Short mmCIF file of C-alpha atoms in Angstrom, two decimals:
data_model
loop_
_atom_site.label_atom_id
_atom_site.label_comp_id
_atom_site.label_asym_id
_atom_site.label_seq_id
_atom_site.Cartn_x
_atom_site.Cartn_y
_atom_site.Cartn_z
CA GLU A 1 138.18 78.33 132.08
CA THR A 2 135.72 79.77 129.56
CA GLY A 3 135.72 76.89 127.12
CA VAL A 4 137.74 78.83 124.55
CA THR A 5 141.39 77.87 124.16
CA GLN A 6 144.10 79.64 122.20
CA THR A 7 147.54 78.49 121.13
CA PRO A 8 150.25 79.51 121.35
CA ARG A 9 149.97 81.76 124.40
CA HIS A 10 153.09 83.68 123.44
CA LEU A 11 154.67 84.18 120.03
CA VAL A 12 157.72 86.12 118.93
CA MET A 13 158.25 86.46 115.21
CA GLY A 14 160.32 88.39 112.75
CA MET A 15 158.80 90.58 110.12
CA THR A 16 159.46 88.02 107.38
CA ASN A 17 158.06 85.00 109.23
CA LYS A 18 154.78 83.21 108.63
CA LYS A 19 152.92 81.91 111.66
CA SER A 20 149.39 80.94 112.63
CA LEU A 21 147.29 81.46 115.74
CA LYS A 22 144.76 78.83 116.67
CA CYS A 23 141.50 79.08 118.57
CA GLU A 24 139.17 76.30 119.61
CA GLN A 25 135.84 76.56 121.37
CA HIS A 26 134.10 73.75 123.27
CA LEU A 27 130.84 75.56 123.92
CA GLY A 28 128.78 74.53 120.93
CA HIS A 29 128.79 78.09 119.64
CA ASN A 30 128.42 78.98 115.98
CA ALA A 31 130.04 82.41 115.76
CA MET A 32 133.72 83.16 116.30
CA TYR A 33 135.68 86.38 116.47
CA TRP A 34 139.24 87.71 116.35
CA TYR A 35 140.06 90.83 118.35
CA LYS A 36 143.25 92.82 118.73
CA GLN A 37 143.96 94.28 122.16
CA SER A 38 146.56 97.04 122.42
CA ALA A 39 147.42 99.09 125.47
CA LYS A 40 145.08 102.03 126.16
CA LYS A 41 142.90 101.30 123.13
CA PRO A 42 139.49 99.67 122.88
CA LEU A 43 139.37 96.07 121.80
CA GLU A 44 139.44 96.12 118.01
CA LEU A 45 137.20 93.65 116.25
CA MET A 46 139.11 92.16 113.33
CA PHE A 47 137.01 89.34 111.90
CA VAL A 48 133.69 87.65 112.54
CA TYR A 49 132.61 84.23 111.35
CA SER A 50 128.98 83.26 111.68
CA LEU A 51 128.02 79.70 110.79
CA GLU A 52 131.51 79.29 109.32
CA GLU A 53 131.03 82.19 106.92
CA ARG A 54 133.01 85.38 107.25
CA VAL A 55 130.53 88.17 107.88
CA GLU A 56 132.79 90.96 108.95
CA ASN A 57 136.25 92.18 108.07
CA ASN A 58 136.96 95.49 109.74
CA SER A 59 139.48 96.91 107.25
CA VAL A 60 142.17 94.60 108.51
CA PRO A 61 145.43 94.57 106.50
CA SER A 62 145.87 91.58 104.21
CA ARG A 63 148.89 90.42 106.19
CA PHE A 64 146.26 88.98 108.56
CA SER A 65 144.30 86.11 107.01
CA PRO A 66 141.59 84.27 108.95
CA GLU A 67 140.37 80.76 108.39
CA CYS A 68 137.38 78.98 109.91
CA PRO A 69 137.32 75.30 108.83
CA ASN A 70 134.40 74.44 111.13
CA SER A 71 132.34 76.02 113.88
CA SER A 72 134.77 74.94 116.60
CA HIS A 73 138.05 76.14 115.12
CA LEU A 74 139.38 79.50 114.03
CA PHE A 75 142.82 80.39 112.75
CA LEU A 76 144.62 83.65 112.12
CA HIS A 77 147.44 83.32 109.61
CA LEU A 78 150.15 85.94 109.91
CA HIS A 79 152.75 86.97 107.35
CA THR A 80 155.11 89.92 106.87
CA LEU A 81 153.87 91.62 110.01
CA GLN A 82 155.01 95.00 111.28
CA PRO A 83 156.22 95.87 114.79
CA GLU A 84 152.99 97.83 115.38
CA ASP A 85 151.11 94.55 115.04
CA SER A 86 152.52 93.50 118.40
CA ALA A 87 149.51 93.07 120.69
CA LEU A 88 147.34 90.55 122.49
CA TYR A 89 145.14 88.69 120.01
CA LEU A 90 141.91 87.44 121.50
CA CYS A 91 139.52 84.89 120.15
CA ALA A 92 135.88 84.83 121.24
CA SER A 93 132.79 82.80 120.46
CA SER A 94 129.06 83.23 120.85
CA ARG A 95 125.77 81.73 119.80
CA VAL A 96 124.08 83.21 116.75
CA TRP A 97 120.42 84.20 117.02
CA GLU A 98 120.69 84.95 120.70
CA SER A 99 118.83 88.11 121.63
CA TYR A 100 122.06 89.49 123.05
CA ASN A 101 125.64 89.10 121.94
CA GLU A 102 127.28 87.35 124.91
CA GLN A 103 130.81 86.57 123.85
CA PHE A 104 133.18 84.18 125.61
CA PHE A 105 136.87 84.99 125.27
CA GLY A 106 139.97 82.85 125.23
CA PRO A 107 143.12 83.83 127.15
CA GLY A 108 144.75 85.39 124.11
CA THR A 109 148.04 85.07 122.27
CA ARG A 110 150.66 87.67 123.17
CA LEU A 111 152.35 88.48 119.85
CA THR A 112 155.64 90.32 119.58
CA VAL A 113 156.92 91.30 116.14
CA LEU A 114 160.60 92.13 116.01
CA GLN B 1 134.83 107.55 116.15
CA GLN B 2 134.75 105.73 119.46
CA GLN B 3 131.27 104.33 120.05
CA VAL B 4 131.65 103.86 123.81
CA LYS B 5 133.62 106.23 126.05
CA GLN B 6 134.84 104.96 129.41
CA SER B 7 136.30 106.71 132.44
CA PRO B 8 138.41 106.80 134.48
CA GLN B 9 141.38 105.11 132.85
CA SER B 10 142.62 103.93 136.24
CA LEU B 11 141.15 103.81 139.71
CA ILE B 12 142.59 103.11 143.15
CA VAL B 13 140.18 102.23 145.93
CA GLN B 14 140.66 101.18 149.53
CA LYS B 15 139.41 97.77 150.56
CA GLY B 16 135.77 98.05 151.56
CA GLY B 17 135.20 101.16 149.46
CA ILE B 18 132.96 101.67 146.43
CA SER B 19 134.46 101.54 142.94
CA ILE B 20 132.58 103.44 140.24
CA ILE B 21 133.33 103.24 136.53
CA ASN B 22 131.38 105.27 133.99
CA CYS B 23 130.56 104.78 130.32
CA ALA B 24 128.71 106.86 127.75
CA TYR B 25 127.44 106.03 124.27
CA GLU B 26 125.89 107.86 121.34
CA ASN B 27 124.09 105.22 119.31
CA THR B 28 120.50 104.98 120.56
CA ALA B 29 120.11 101.66 118.74
CA PHE B 30 122.29 99.96 121.34
CA ASP B 31 120.16 97.68 123.50
CA TYR B 32 122.65 95.50 125.34
CA PHE B 33 125.29 96.79 127.73
CA PRO B 34 127.68 94.24 129.24
CA TRP B 35 130.62 94.73 131.54
CA TYR B 36 133.67 92.53 131.20
CA GLN B 37 136.38 91.85 133.78
CA GLN B 38 139.90 90.98 132.69
CA PHE B 39 142.67 89.67 134.93
CA PRO B 40 146.32 89.70 133.78
CA GLY B 41 147.04 86.80 131.45
CA LYS B 42 143.35 86.07 130.91
CA GLY B 43 140.80 87.07 128.35
CA PRO B 44 137.86 89.32 129.28
CA ALA B 45 135.03 87.53 131.09
CA LEU B 46 131.42 88.68 131.23
CA LEU B 47 130.68 90.11 134.65
CA ILE B 48 127.19 91.57 134.42
CA ALA B 49 124.96 92.98 131.69
CA ILE B 50 121.86 95.16 131.39
CA ARG B 51 119.23 95.99 128.81
CA PRO B 52 117.73 99.49 128.61
CA ASP B 53 114.29 98.48 129.86
CA VAL B 54 115.58 98.60 133.44
CA SER B 55 117.52 101.32 135.24
CA GLU B 56 119.50 99.09 137.56
CA LYS B 57 120.72 95.52 137.79
CA LYS B 58 122.44 94.04 140.80
CA GLU B 59 124.40 90.81 141.13
CA GLY B 60 126.09 90.40 144.48
CA ARG B 61 128.44 93.32 145.04
CA PHE B 62 128.21 94.44 141.40
CA THR B 63 125.53 96.87 140.20
CA ILE B 64 124.93 98.45 136.82
CA SER B 65 123.11 101.78 136.83
CA PHE B 66 121.62 102.79 133.49
CA ASN B 67 120.42 106.26 132.45
CA LYS B 68 118.77 105.98 129.06
CA SER B 69 118.06 109.69 128.61
CA ALA B 70 121.66 110.60 129.36
CA LYS B 71 123.00 107.63 127.36
CA GLN B 72 125.21 106.66 130.26
CA PHE B 73 125.74 103.57 132.32
CA SER B 74 128.02 102.79 135.20
CA LEU B 75 129.40 99.90 137.19
CA HIS B 76 129.43 100.09 140.97
CA ILE B 77 131.46 97.62 142.99
CA MET B 78 130.41 97.68 146.62
CA ASP B 79 132.74 96.58 149.42
CA SER B 80 135.64 96.41 146.97
CA GLN B 81 138.17 93.64 147.64
CA PRO B 82 141.79 93.18 146.54
CA GLY B 83 140.59 90.25 144.43
CA ASP B 84 138.53 92.73 142.38
CA SER B 85 141.76 94.31 141.10
CA ALA B 86 141.49 93.88 137.34
CA THR B 87 140.72 95.80 134.18
CA TYR B 88 137.04 96.45 133.53
CA PHE B 89 135.55 97.08 130.10
CA CYS B 90 132.11 98.35 129.32
CA ALA B 91 130.60 97.48 125.97
CA ALA B 92 127.49 98.04 123.91
CA SER B 93 125.73 96.15 121.20
CA MET B 94 122.44 95.99 119.38
CA THR B 95 120.18 92.99 118.82
CA GLY B 96 121.21 90.93 115.82
CA ALA B 97 124.57 92.66 115.40
CA ASN B 98 127.90 90.89 115.46
CA ASN B 99 129.80 93.78 116.97
CA LEU B 100 130.41 94.49 120.61
CA PHE B 101 131.76 98.03 120.91
CA PHE B 102 134.15 98.22 123.85
CA GLY B 103 135.33 101.10 125.99
CA THR B 104 139.03 101.63 126.53
CA GLY B 105 139.05 99.92 129.93
CA THR B 106 139.59 100.93 133.55
CA ARG B 107 142.38 99.43 135.57
CA LEU B 108 141.08 99.01 139.11
CA THR B 109 143.44 98.52 142.02
CA VAL B 110 141.98 97.76 145.44
CA ILE B 111 144.52 98.29 148.19
CA PRO B 112 144.24 96.38 151.48
#
């Protein structure tokens, strides 16, 4: 295991539901990321938190709302999603100020929006 | 615009053969080029990485070849094994940046 855990592993939700994805890292890292992985597309960076501060938001729709209460935990709050939001959502972490951006990924949450 | 282009999309190799996956980039500011391996049901895991001050890096059966002038880099898997069957992603980043720009992935199947 990489030291990054994600729950739940699978989630099915309706378009009107509200749910949250959780990520926890046990590596002592201080940067955390949300990625979206869809078939035949590059991993899409959604959000970056560095030292618990959001430093990047790659034009992600407001129906996705991240939260980083501390350097070990990251949440992605979901509401009124669309079927095209169905994908694998990956969390990653890394250490800030490293000379290279080595990111450690969790196993992902497979999200299906009906 | 896709920052890193990867090919082929899928690859089938006989056991014991050489698997080669290619990536190209445009941004000359990139200075870190990792390869990630992803098995079904798992997140990507760092396999091997290179910086542009060297042209080749080898770790066991895995080798990265880097051509700075052509802005290309490739992953070679020698003596490919069925256990190497996975999806491989190349990526690129620059020092101090948060982003890792990923290729679209190559699904490798090694047949016994």
